């Protein structure tokens, strides 16, 4: 996933309240998933069958989920599954000989974050079976935290409704009753019934040529964790980009998407060369409406993508490189629990930078690294020290809030450090064998550390010790010998911001058209804090920041506009908040308004006007930023 740094602030607030609750004597088990109710040491799911009807009128999915399970503990009689706001109307056990037996089921005690455990008691005749299928008839709630139901007027076409899922981190349980932990991998198949004019797509084998008749079959033969089970339904069409790659979108977005993401096939080929075989068959993109809360979501075979990447100049395709790289780090080798999330996100951010270097150039990657480093240093000033470790003790709170620059940027920096220490060739061989060794497995940070130790740290020439690696993984801040990214282009840009602010050059002499988006972002961030607002207006009318089509430049600019109370640009700032629904692009702008000492009320008014078009996750985050009590 490409996440939203704004939430790290919330995280600090939330977790500082929570962690005191854990009694010291409870032993912390890093391999245990504290965010799932499922008794995976007693039963394990191997395959999932979905049969669901998509009802746009009631905003519900209705049908059945059948879990093919294996019993690991012969004495266990109760299967515990994760659910959130699901109505379960029937549970039955299906045995190999075709016998179907009703099973007693009840809900356990609900938890505000984790949802509600569903406890199914195996009937007597099924207790000796080591393998069985558990079929649950159910319906989702219109408030499902995974599903967003968009009315026609919130889509690009404006004529048909659209729905999509976002299961990461622990939201699959709000549309499928299952063992909702990344530690369990399942294959799946599905039958999806929709209004006949719409197309359903899933993180499975989509057939672009399938006739539109309102019933679609899917098969996902590779085992994946629950957070990668994904669905979208809408007026969606397909255009190929290359032999194995293509893009799905509403017709209104197809042409621009095809232009923007034209390099996808080449990225896939380069990624295979660097990281090993692509194990998933096709790699397609699904471009969603603006309310999609993230930059992208690496649903296997079909990454879900925000339309905020459609800048018109291919300048934001690093997000595609990121989602594609997840086909190795995350989807192929998966973090065992959300506490190990740096294994997904730090590794992917590193692979993304390697891909960008091959497809584009090293200067651009260096610029990006400098910006990420700057974000990281800012967050290290505010994040609680024990949460600054890549693999902290994490047994409480909401894993959605546990997302941010520590995992992404510090994780990437750690891998960059290893690359520098061992040399690119050696480190590349390590990565290649890492993906091969742990393919289709979930691993903990500790397993990664052992493997790193065996393969690299114990080699005779290694100058990195296990203790060095442990400092990155378990200690706050950055080690003294952490790499410091630098970019000569950005240094020049910084200098230019200063000389312009001092009145030594004119706006027309700033060569912004020749710059990368990263350089422009750095220029905006390098403006002196005491710059008069008239000068900001001069800059804006000369360089057109308020009217930019590049969402990242807009984000950076409007954060500054809000922090500096440059009210002349507030109308365009509000347009930015209405145009995008991706958390990263808007949450920090709301935060800057809320914290500038004057505009909290104004921010709340803007939020009221915009919120209907936001995803529930984004909406909840912003409500938190604006200190609105929504409970
Ligand atoms: Zn990611």
Coordinates of C-alpha atoms and ligand atoms in Angstrom, one line a residue:
X1 CA 0.0 0.0 0.0
X2 CA 1.1 3.6 -0.6
X3 CA 0.1 5.2 2.7
X4 CA -0.6 8.5 4.3
X5 CA 2.0 10.0 6.6
X6 CA -0.5 12.2 8.3
X7 CA -1.8 9.3 10.3
X8 CA 1.5 8.9 12.2
X9 CA 0.4 11.9 14.3
X10 CA -2.8 10.2 15.2
X11 CA -1.0 7.0 15.9
X12 CA 1.2 8.8 18.5
X13 CA -1.9 10.2 20.2
X14 CA -3.8 7.0 20.1
X15 CA -1.1 4.6 21.2
X16 CA 0.1 6.8 24.0
X17 CA -3.3 6.3 25.5
X18 CA -3.4 2.5 24.8
X19 CA -0.1 1.0 25.7
X20 CA -0.3 1.6 29.4
X21 CA -3.1 -0.9 29.6
X22 CA -0.8 -3.9 28.9
X23 CA 0.3 -5.4 32.2
X24 CA 4.0 -5.8 32.3
X25 CA 3.8 -9.5 33.2
X26 CA 2.2 -10.5 30.0
X27 CA 4.9 -12.0 27.8
X28 CA 5.0 -10.4 24.4
X29 CA 5.1 -12.9 21.5
X30 CA 6.3 -11.2 18.3
X31 CA 4.9 -14.1 16.2
X32 CA 1.4 -13.8 17.7
X33 CA -1.2 -11.7 15.7
X34 CA -2.8 -9.5 18.4
X35 CA -5.2 -8.1 15.8
X36 CA -7.1 -11.3 15.0
X37 CA -9.5 -13.5 17.1
X38 CA -8.9 -16.5 14.9
X39 CA -7.5 -19.7 16.7
X40 CA -5.1 -20.4 13.9
X41 CA -3.0 -22.8 16.1
X42 CA -6.1 -25.1 16.2
X43 CA -7.6 -24.7 12.7
X44 CA -6.1 -23.3 9.5
X45 CA -8.0 -22.3 6.3
X46 CA -6.6 -23.5 3.0
X47 CA -9.2 -22.4 0.5
X48 CA -12.1 -20.0 0.3
X49 CA -15.2 -20.1 -1.9
X50 CA -17.3 -17.0 -2.2
X51 CA -20.8 -16.8 -3.7
X52 CA -22.0 -13.3 -3.4
X53 CA -24.7 -11.0 -4.8
X54 CA -23.8 -7.3 -5.0
X55 CA -26.8 -5.2 -4.1
X56 CA -26.3 -1.5 -4.7
X57 CA -29.8 -0.6 -3.4
X58 CA -29.2 -1.9 0.1
X59 CA -25.4 -1.5 -0.1
X60 CA -24.8 -5.1 0.9
X61 CA -23.1 -8.2 -0.3
X62 CA -25.2 -11.3 0.4
X63 CA -24.4 -15.0 -0.1
X64 CA -22.0 -17.5 1.3
X65 CA -18.4 -18.1 2.2
X66 CA -17.1 -21.6 2.4
X67 CA -13.8 -22.2 4.2
X68 CA -11.9 -25.4 3.5
X69 CA -10.2 -26.0 6.8
X70 CA -7.7 -28.3 8.3
X71 CA -7.7 -29.2 12.0
X72 CA -4.3 -28.9 13.7
X73 CA -5.3 -29.6 17.2
X74 CA -7.3 -32.9 17.5
X75 CA -9.0 -31.8 20.7
X76 CA -10.4 -28.5 19.4
X77 CA -14.1 -28.3 18.8
X78 CA -14.7 -24.5 18.2
X79 CA -13.6 -22.6 15.2
X80 CA -13.1 -18.9 15.9
X81 CA -13.3 -16.5 12.9
X82 CA -13.0 -12.8 12.5
X83 CA -16.0 -10.7 11.6
X84 CA -17.1 -7.1 11.8
X85 CA -20.7 -6.0 11.4
X86 CA -21.7 -9.3 9.5
X87 CA -25.1 -10.9 9.8
X88 CA -24.7 -14.7 9.9
X89 CA -27.9 -16.6 9.0
X90 CA -26.6 -20.1 8.8
X91 CA -23.5 -22.2 9.5
X92 CA -23.0 -25.8 8.4
X93 CA -20.1 -28.2 8.1
X94 CA -19.6 -30.0 4.8
X95 CA -17.8 -33.3 5.1
X96 CA -15.8 -35.1 2.3
X97 CA -18.6 -37.6 1.7
X98 CA -21.1 -34.9 0.8
X99 CA -22.8 -34.8 4.2
X100 CA -23.9 -31.4 5.3
X101 CA -24.6 -30.8 9.0
X102 CA -25.9 -27.6 10.7
X103 CA -23.4 -26.2 13.2
X104 CA -24.1 -24.0 16.2
X105 CA -22.7 -20.6 16.0
X106 CA -22.6 -17.5 18.2
X107 CA -20.8 -14.2 18.4
X108 CA -18.3 -13.5 21.2
X109 CA -17.6 -10.1 22.8
X110 CA -17.0 -7.3 20.3
X111 CA -13.9 -5.1 20.3
X112 CA -13.9 -1.6 18.9
X113 CA -10.9 -2.3 16.7
X114 CA -10.9 -6.0 16.0
X115 CA -14.6 -6.5 15.4
X116 CA -16.5 -9.6 16.7
X117 CA -15.3 -13.2 17.0
X118 CA -17.6 -15.7 15.4
X119 CA -17.5 -19.0 17.2
X120 CA -18.7 -22.1 15.3
X121 CA -18.9 -25.3 17.3
X122 CA -18.3 -28.4 15.2
X123 CA -21.1 -30.9 15.4
X124 CA -20.3 -34.3 17.0
X125 CA -20.1 -36.2 13.8
X126 CA -17.6 -33.8 12.4
X127 CA -15.2 -33.8 15.3
X128 CA -13.0 -36.6 14.1
X129 CA -12.5 -35.1 10.7
X130 CA -9.1 -33.5 10.1
X131 CA -10.4 -31.7 7.0
X132 CA -13.8 -30.2 6.5
X133 CA -15.6 -27.3 4.8
X134 CA -17.4 -24.7 6.8
X135 CA -20.2 -22.9 4.9
X136 CA -21.5 -19.6 6.3
X137 CA -24.5 -17.8 4.9
X138 CA -24.1 -14.1 5.6
X139 CA -24.7 -10.5 4.6
X140 CA -22.5 -7.4 5.0
X141 CA -23.6 -4.2 6.7
X142 CA -23.9 -1.0 4.7
X143 CA -21.3 0.3 7.2
X144 CA -18.7 -2.4 6.2
X145 CA -15.4 -0.8 6.8
X146 CA -13.9 -2.5 3.8
X147 CA -16.5 -1.6 1.2
X148 CA -17.2 1.7 -0.4
X149 CA -20.4 2.2 -2.3
X150 CA -20.3 5.1 -4.6
X151 CA -23.5 6.6 -6.0
X152 CA -23.3 7.5 -9.8
X153 CA -22.6 11.2 -9.1
X154 CA -19.3 10.2 -7.3
X155 CA -18.0 8.3 -10.3
X156 CA -16.2 9.6 -13.3
X157 CA -19.1 8.7 -15.7
X158 CA -21.9 9.8 -13.4
X159 CA -24.3 7.2 -14.7
X160 CA -23.6 4.0 -12.8
X161 CA -22.8 3.2 -9.2
X162 CA -19.4 1.6 -8.3
X163 CA -18.2 -0.3 -5.3
X164 CA -14.8 -1.4 -4.2
X165 CA -13.1 -3.1 -1.3
X166 CA -10.0 -2.1 0.7
X167 CA -9.2 -5.0 3.0
X168 CA -5.8 -4.0 4.4
X169 CA -5.2 -4.0 7.2
X170 CA -8.0 -5.8 9.1
X171 CA -11.1 -5.0 7.0
X172 CA -11.5 -8.3 5.1
X173 CA -13.5 -9.4 8.1
X174 CA -16.1 -6.8 7.4
X175 CA -17.0 -8.4 4.1
X176 CA -16.0 -12.1 4.5
X177 CA -16.1 -14.1 7.8
X178 CA -12.6 -15.6 7.9
X179 CA -9.3 -16.0 9.7
X180 CA -8.2 -12.4 9.1
X181 CA -4.5 -12.5 9.7
X182 CA -1.6 -12.2 7.3
X183 CA -0.2 -15.4 8.9
X184 CA -2.8 -17.5 7.0
X185 CA -2.7 -17.9 3.2
X186 CA -5.6 -19.2 1.1
X187 CA -6.4 -19.8 -2.5
X188 CA -9.9 -18.7 -3.5
X189 CA -12.6 -18.9 -6.0
X190 CA -15.7 -16.8 -6.4
X191 CA -19.0 -16.4 -8.1
X192 CA -20.1 -12.7 -8.1
X193 CA -23.6 -11.6 -9.2
X194 CA -24.0 -8.0 -10.2
X195 CA -26.5 -5.8 -12.1
X196 CA -26.0 -7.0 -15.7
X197 CA -24.6 -3.8 -17.2
X198 CA -21.7 -3.8 -14.7
X199 CA -18.4 -5.7 -14.6
X200 CA -16.9 -7.3 -11.5
X201 CA -13.1 -7.6 -11.1
X202 CA -11.1 -9.3 -8.3
X203 CA -7.6 -9.9 -7.2
X204 CA -7.7 -13.1 -9.2
X205 CA -7.8 -14.3 -12.9
X206 CA -9.8 -11.5 -14.5
X207 CA -10.9 -12.2 -18.1
X208 CA -11.1 -8.9 -20.0
X209 CA -13.2 -10.4 -22.7
X210 CA -15.8 -11.9 -20.4
X211 CA -19.3 -11.2 -21.6
X212 CA -21.2 -8.7 -19.4
X213 CA -24.2 -10.7 -18.1
X214 CA -24.1 -10.0 -14.4
X215 CA -22.4 -13.2 -13.3
X216 CA -18.7 -13.6 -13.1
X217 CA -16.4 -16.4 -12.1
X218 CA -13.0 -16.0 -10.5
X219 CA -10.2 -18.3 -9.5
X220 CA -7.1 -17.4 -7.5
X221 CA -4.8 -20.4 -7.6
X222 CA -1.9 -18.8 -5.6
X223 CA -2.3 -18.7 -1.8
X224 CA -2.7 -15.1 -0.5
X225 CA -3.3 -13.6 2.9
X226 CA -6.8 -12.3 3.6
X227 CA -5.9 -8.6 3.2
X228 CA -5.3 -9.2 -0.5
X229 CA -8.8 -10.5 -1.2
X230 CA -10.3 -7.7 -3.2
X231 CA -13.3 -6.9 -5.4
X232 CA -14.6 -4.0 -7.4
X233 CA -17.8 -3.6 -9.4
X234 CA -18.7 -0.8 -11.8
X235 CA -19.0 0.5 -15.3
X236 CA -15.4 -0.8 -15.9
X237 CA -13.6 -1.4 -19.2
X238 CA -10.2 -2.8 -20.1
X239 CA -7.4 -1.7 -22.4
X240 CA -4.2 -3.7 -22.8
X241 CA -0.8 -1.9 -22.1
X242 CA 1.4 -4.8 -23.0
X243 CA 1.5 -8.6 -23.3
X244 CA 0.9 -9.2 -19.6
X245 CA -0.3 -5.8 -18.5
X246 CA -3.4 -3.7 -18.9
X247 CA -5.7 -1.1 -17.3
X248 CA -9.3 -1.3 -16.1
X249 CA -11.2 1.9 -15.5
X250 CA -14.4 3.7 -16.2
X251 CA -14.4 4.7 -19.9
X252 CA -14.0 8.4 -19.0
X253 CA -10.6 7.6 -17.4
X254 CA -9.3 5.0 -19.8
X255 CA -7.5 7.1 -22.3
X256 CA -5.6 9.2 -19.8
X257 CA -4.8 6.1 -17.8
X258 CA -3.3 4.3 -20.8
X259 CA -1.1 7.3 -21.5
X260 CA 0.0 7.7 -17.8
X261 CA 0.8 4.1 -17.2
X262 CA 2.3 3.2 -20.5
X263 CA 5.6 2.1 -18.9
X264 CA 3.9 -0.7 -16.8
X265 CA 5.0 -3.6 -19.1
X266 CA 8.6 -2.5 -19.1
X267 CA 8.5 -2.0 -15.3
X268 CA 7.3 -5.6 -15.0
X269 CA 10.1 -6.9 -17.2
X270 CA 12.7 -5.0 -15.3
X271 CA 11.3 -6.1 -12.0
X272 CA 11.6 -9.7 -13.0
X273 CA 15.2 -9.2 -14.0
X274 CA 16.0 -7.6 -10.6
X275 CA 13.9 -9.6 -8.2
X276 CA 13.1 -12.9 -9.8
X277 CA 10.2 -14.4 -11.7
X278 CA 6.8 -12.7 -11.5
X279 CA 4.7 -15.5 -10.0
X280 CA 1.2 -14.1 -10.6
X281 CA 0.5 -14.3 -14.3
X282 CA -1.0 -11.0 -15.4
X283 CA -0.4 -7.6 -13.8
X284 CA -3.2 -5.2 -14.4
X285 CA -4.2 -1.9 -12.9
X286 CA -7.7 -0.8 -11.8
X287 CA -8.0 3.0 -11.7
X288 CA -10.7 3.9 -9.2
X289 CA -12.7 7.1 -8.5
X290 CA -11.0 9.9 -6.4
X291 CA -12.4 8.6 -3.1
X292 CA -10.0 5.6 -3.1
X293 CA -8.1 6.4 0.1
X294 CA -4.6 5.3 -0.8
X295 CA -2.1 5.9 -3.6
X296 CA -2.4 2.3 -4.6
X297 CA -3.2 -1.1 -3.1
X298 CA -1.2 -4.1 -4.2
X299 CA -4.1 -6.5 -4.7
X300 CA -2.4 -9.4 -6.6
X301 CA -2.8 -9.5 -10.3
X302 CA -4.8 -6.3 -10.1
X303 CA -3.4 -3.3 -8.2
X304 CA -6.1 -0.7 -7.2
X305 CA -4.9 2.8 -8.1
X306 CA -5.9 6.3 -7.2
X307 CA -6.8 8.6 -10.2
X308 CA -4.7 11.3 -8.4
X309 CA -1.7 9.8 -10.3
X310 CA -3.2 11.0 -13.6
X311 CA -0.9 14.1 -13.7
X312 CA -0.7 14.1 -17.5
X313 CA 3.1 13.7 -17.6
X314 CA 3.8 10.3 -16.1
X315 CA 5.5 12.1 -13.2
X316 CA 3.8 10.1 -10.4
X317 CA 4.3 6.6 -11.7
X318 CA 6.6 5.7 -8.8
X319 CA 3.4 4.5 -7.1
X320 CA 2.9 2.0 -9.9
X321 CA 6.5 0.8 -9.4
X322 CA 5.7 0.6 -5.7
X323 CA 2.5 -1.5 -6.1
X324 CA 4.3 -3.7 -8.7
X325 CA 7.2 -4.3 -6.3
X326 CA 4.7 -5.6 -3.8
X327 CA 4.3 -8.6 -6.1
X328 CA 7.5 -9.7 -4.4
X329 CA 7.7 -8.0 -1.0
X330 CA 4.3 -8.3 0.6
X331 CA 2.4 -10.5 -1.8
X332 CA 5.0 -13.2 -2.3
X333 CA 6.8 -12.9 1.0
X334 CA 4.3 -11.5 3.5
X335 CA 4.7 -9.9 7.0
X336 CA 3.5 -12.4 9.6
X337 CA 1.6 -9.7 11.6
X338 CA 1.1 -6.0 11.2
X339 CA 3.9 -5.3 13.6
X340 CA 6.3 -6.6 10.9
X341 CA 4.9 -4.2 8.4
X342 CA 8.3 -2.8 7.5
X343 CA 9.0 -6.1 5.8
X344 CA 6.2 -5.3 3.4
X345 CA 6.5 -1.5 3.1
X346 CA 10.2 -0.7 3.7
X347 CA 11.3 -3.5 1.4
X348 CA 8.8 -2.4 -1.2
X349 CA 9.9 1.2 -1.0
X350 CA 13.5 0.0 -1.5
X351 CA 12.5 -2.1 -4.5
X352 CA 10.5 0.8 -5.9
X353 CA 13.6 3.0 -5.8
X354 CA 15.6 0.3 -7.6
X355 CA 12.9 0.0 -10.3
X356 CA 12.7 3.8 -10.7
X357 CA 16.4 4.0 -11.2
X358 CA 16.3 1.4 -14.0
X359 CA 13.2 2.9 -15.8
X360 CA 14.1 6.6 -15.3
X361 CA 17.4 7.8 -13.8
X362 CA 19.4 8.0 -10.6
X363 CA 19.0 11.7 -10.2
X364 CA 15.3 11.4 -9.9
X365 CA 15.7 8.5 -7.4
X366 CA 18.2 10.6 -5.4
X367 CA 15.7 13.5 -5.3
X368 CA 13.0 11.2 -4.0
X369 CA 15.3 9.7 -1.3
X370 CA 16.1 13.2 0.0
X371 CA 12.4 14.0 0.3
X372 CA 11.7 10.7 2.1
X373 CA 14.6 11.3 4.4
X374 CA 13.3 14.8 5.2
X375 CA 9.8 13.3 6.0
X376 CA 11.4 10.7 8.2
X377 CA 13.4 13.2 10.2
X378 CA 10.3 15.3 10.8
X379 CA 8.4 12.3 12.1
X380 CA 11.2 11.1 14.3
X381 CA 10.7 14.4 16.2
X382 CA 7.1 13.5 17.1
X383 CA 6.7 9.7 17.1
X384 CA 7.0 8.1 20.5
X385 CA 10.5 6.5 20.8
X386 CA 9.4 2.9 21.3
X387 CA 7.4 3.2 18.0
X388 CA 10.4 4.4 16.1
X389 CA 11.8 0.8 16.0
X390 CA 11.1 -0.9 12.7
X391 CA 9.7 -3.9 14.6
X392 CA 8.3 -2.5 17.8
X393 CA 6.3 -4.2 20.5
X394 CA 2.8 -3.8 19.2
X395 CA -0.1 -5.6 20.8
X396 CA -2.8 -2.9 21.0
X397 CA -4.2 0.0 19.1
X398 CA -5.4 0.0 15.5
X399 CA -3.0 -1.4 12.9
X400 CA -4.4 1.1 10.4
X401 CA -2.8 3.8 12.4
X402 CA 0.4 1.9 12.5
X403 CA 1.4 3.2 9.0
X404 CA 3.9 5.8 8.2
X405 CA 7.4 6.9 7.5
X406 CA 9.0 4.6 10.0
X407 CA 8.0 1.5 8.1
X408 CA 8.3 3.0 4.6
X409 CA 11.2 5.4 4.9
X410 CA 13.3 4.0 7.7
X411 CA 12.8 0.5 6.3
X412 CA 14.0 1.6 2.9
X413 CA 17.0 3.4 4.5
X414 CA 17.9 0.2 6.4
X415 CA 18.0 -1.8 3.1
X416 CA 19.9 1.0 1.5
X417 CA 22.4 0.8 4.3
X418 CA 22.8 -3.0 3.7
X419 CA 23.2 -2.4 0.0
X420 CA 26.0 0.2 0.7
X421 CA 27.7 -2.2 3.1
X422 CA 27.7 -5.3 1.0
X423 CA 27.7 -3.8 -2.5
X424 CA 24.9 -3.9 -4.9
X425 CA 25.8 -7.3 -6.6
X426 CA 26.0 -9.2 -3.3
X427 CA 22.9 -7.5 -1.9
X428 CA 20.9 -8.2 -5.1
X429 CA 21.8 -11.9 -4.9
X430 CA 20.6 -11.9 -1.3
X431 CA 17.3 -10.3 -2.3
X432 CA 16.8 -12.8 -5.1
X433 CA 17.4 -15.8 -2.8
X434 CA 15.2 -14.2 -0.1
X435 CA 12.2 -14.0 -2.4
X436 CA 12.9 -17.6 -3.7
X437 CA 13.4 -19.0 -0.2
X438 CA 10.3 -17.5 1.4
X439 CA 7.9 -17.4 -1.7
X440 CA 4.3 -17.8 -0.6
X441 CA 5.2 -17.7 3.0
X442 CA 4.6 -15.2 5.8
X443 CA 7.6 -14.3 8.0
X444 CA 8.4 -12.4 11.1
X445 CA 11.1 -9.8 11.5
X446 CA 13.0 -12.3 13.6
X447 CA 13.0 -14.9 10.8
X448 CA 14.3 -12.2 8.4
X449 CA 17.0 -11.3 10.8
X450 CA 18.1 -14.9 11.1
X451 CA 18.2 -15.3 7.4
X452 CA 20.1 -12.0 7.0
X453 CA 22.6 -13.2 9.6
X454 CA 23.1 -16.6 7.9
X455 CA 23.4 -15.2 4.4
X456 CA 25.3 -11.9 4.8
X457 CA 26.2 -10.8 8.3
X458 CA 28.2 -14.0 9.1
X459 CA 30.3 -13.8 5.9
X460 CA 34.0 -13.1 6.6
X461 CA 34.1 -9.7 5.0
X462 CA 30.9 -8.4 6.6
X463 CA 31.4 -5.1 8.5
X464 CA 27.8 -5.2 9.7
X465 CA 27.1 -7.2 12.9
X466 CA 23.9 -8.7 14.1
X467 CA 23.9 -6.0 16.8
X468 CA 24.0 -3.4 14.0
X469 CA 21.0 -4.8 12.4
X470 CA 19.2 -5.2 15.7
X471 CA 19.7 -1.5 16.3
X472 CA 17.8 -0.7 13.1
X473 CA 15.0 -3.1 14.0
X474 CA 14.5 -2.6 17.7
X475 CA 15.9 0.9 18.6
X476 CA 14.4 4.3 18.1
X477 CA 15.9 7.0 15.8
X478 CA 18.6 6.2 13.3
X479 CA 22.0 4.6 13.9
X480 CA 25.0 7.0 13.7
X481 CA 26.2 5.4 10.5
X482 CA 22.8 5.5 8.7
X483 CA 23.1 6.7 5.1
X484 CA 22.3 10.4 4.5
X485 CA 20.7 10.8 1.0
X486 CA 21.8 13.8 -1.0
X487 CA 21.0 15.3 -4.4
X488 CA 23.0 18.1 -6.1
X489 CA 19.9 19.1 -8.0
X490 CA 17.9 19.7 -4.8
X491 CA 20.8 21.6 -3.3
X492 CA 20.7 24.0 -6.3
X493 CA 16.9 24.3 -5.9
X494 CA 17.3 25.1 -2.2
X495 CA 19.8 27.9 -3.1
X496 CA 17.4 29.3 -5.7
X497 CA 14.6 29.5 -3.2
X498 CA 16.8 31.6 -0.9
X499 CA 18.0 34.0 -3.6
X500 CA 14.5 34.5 -4.9
X501 CA 13.2 35.2 -1.4
X502 CA 16.0 37.7 -1.0
X503 CA 14.9 39.5 -4.1
X504 CA 18.0 38.7 -6.1
X505 CA 16.2 37.0 -9.0
X506 CA 12.7 37.3 -10.6
X507 CA 10.0 34.6 -10.5
X508 CA 10.5 34.3 -14.3
X509 CA 14.1 33.2 -13.7
X510 CA 13.0 30.1 -11.7
X511 CA 13.3 27.2 -14.2
X512 CA 10.4 25.2 -12.7
X513 CA 9.3 23.8 -16.1
X514 CA 12.7 22.0 -16.3
X515 CA 12.3 20.5 -12.8
X516 CA 11.1 17.1 -11.7
X517 CA 8.1 17.2 -9.4
X518 CA 10.4 16.3 -6.6
X519 CA 12.5 19.4 -7.3
X520 CA 9.4 21.6 -7.3
X521 CA 8.2 20.1 -4.0
X522 CA 11.6 20.8 -2.5
X523 CA 11.6 24.4 -3.7
X524 CA 8.2 25.0 -2.1
X525 CA 9.4 23.4 1.2
X526 CA 12.6 25.5 1.1
X527 CA 10.9 28.9 1.1
X528 CA 11.9 30.8 4.2
X529 CA 9.3 30.7 7.0
X530 CA 9.0 34.5 7.3
X531 CA 8.2 35.1 3.6
X532 CA 5.5 37.7 3.2
X533 CA 2.2 36.5 1.8
X534 CA 2.4 39.0 -1.1
X535 CA 5.5 37.2 -2.2
X536 CA 3.7 33.8 -2.1
X537 CA 1.0 35.4 -4.3
X538 CA 3.7 36.6 -6.7
X539 CA 5.2 33.1 -6.8
X540 CA 1.7 31.5 -7.4
X541 CA 0.8 33.9 -10.2
X542 CA 4.2 33.3 -11.8
X543 CA 4.5 29.5 -11.4
X544 CA 0.8 28.4 -11.1
X545 CA 1.2 26.2 -8.0
X546 CA -2.5 26.6 -7.0
X547 CA -3.5 25.3 -10.4
X548 CA -1.1 22.4 -10.7
X549 CA -2.3 19.1 -12.1
X550 CA 0.3 17.3 -10.1
X551 CA -1.3 16.1 -6.9
X552 CA 1.9 15.9 -4.9
X553 CA 2.9 19.5 -5.8
X554 CA -0.6 20.6 -4.9
X555 CA -0.3 18.8 -1.6
X556 CA 3.0 20.5 -0.7
X557 CA 1.8 23.9 -1.8
X558 CA -1.5 23.8 0.1
X559 CA 0.2 22.6 3.2
X560 CA 2.4 25.7 3.0
X561 CA -0.7 27.9 2.1
X562 CA -2.4 26.6 5.3
X563 CA 0.6 26.8 7.6
X564 CA 1.3 30.4 6.5
X565 CA -2.4 31.5 6.4
X566 CA -2.0 32.6 2.8
X567 CA -5.8 33.2 2.6
X568 CA -5.7 34.5 -1.0
X569 CA -5.3 30.8 -2.1
X570 CA -7.9 29.3 0.3
X571 CA -10.5 29.0 -2.5
X572 CA -8.1 26.8 -4.5
X573 CA -7.1 25.0 -1.3
X574 CA -10.7 24.0 -0.9
X575 CA -10.8 22.8 -4.5
X576 CA -7.8 20.6 -3.8
X577 CA -9.7 19.1 -0.8
X578 CA -12.7 18.4 -3.0
X579 CA -10.7 17.1 -5.9
X580 CA -8.9 14.3 -4.1
X581 CA -9.9 11.7 -1.6
X582 CA -6.6 10.1 -1.1
X583 CA -5.6 10.5 2.5
X584 CA -2.0 11.5 1.9
X585 CA -3.0 14.4 -0.3
X586 CA -5.6 16.0 2.0
X587 CA -5.1 14.9 5.6
X588 CA -1.9 17.0 6.1
X589 CA -3.7 20.0 4.5
X590 CA -6.5 19.7 7.1
X591 CA -3.9 19.3 9.8
X592 CA -2.1 22.4 8.8
X593 CA -5.3 24.4 8.8
X594 CA -6.3 23.0 12.2
X595 CA -2.9 23.8 13.7
X596 CA -2.3 27.3 12.3
X597 CA -4.0 28.9 15.2
X598 CA -6.9 30.5 13.4
X599 CA -8.6 28.1 10.9
X600 CA -9.8 25.0 12.9
X601 CA -13.4 26.1 12.4
X602 CA -12.9 26.9 8.7
X603 CA -11.2 23.4 8.3
X604 CA -14.3 21.8 9.9
X605 CA -16.6 23.7 7.5
X606 CA -14.6 22.6 4.5
X607 CA -14.7 19.1 5.8
X608 CA -18.5 19.2 6.2
X609 CA -18.8 20.3 2.5
X610 CA -16.4 17.6 1.2
X611 CA -16.8 14.6 3.4
X612 CA -19.6 12.8 1.5
X613 CA -17.1 12.1 -1.3
X614 CA -14.5 10.7 1.0
X615 CA -13.8 7.0 1.9
X616 CA -14.9 6.1 5.5
X617 CA -11.2 5.5 6.4
X618 CA -10.2 8.9 5.2
X619 CA -13.2 10.5 6.7
X620 CA -12.4 9.0 10.1
X621 CA -8.8 10.1 10.0
X622 CA -9.7 13.7 9.1
X623 CA -12.4 13.8 11.8
X624 CA -9.6 12.8 14.2
X625 CA -7.3 15.5 12.9
X626 CA -10.0 18.1 13.4
X627 CA -10.8 16.8 16.9
X628 CA -14.4 16.0 15.9
X629 CA -16.1 13.5 18.2
X630 CA -17.9 11.2 15.7
X631 CA -18.7 8.3 18.0
Ligands
LIG1 ZN1 3.1 -0.4 0.0

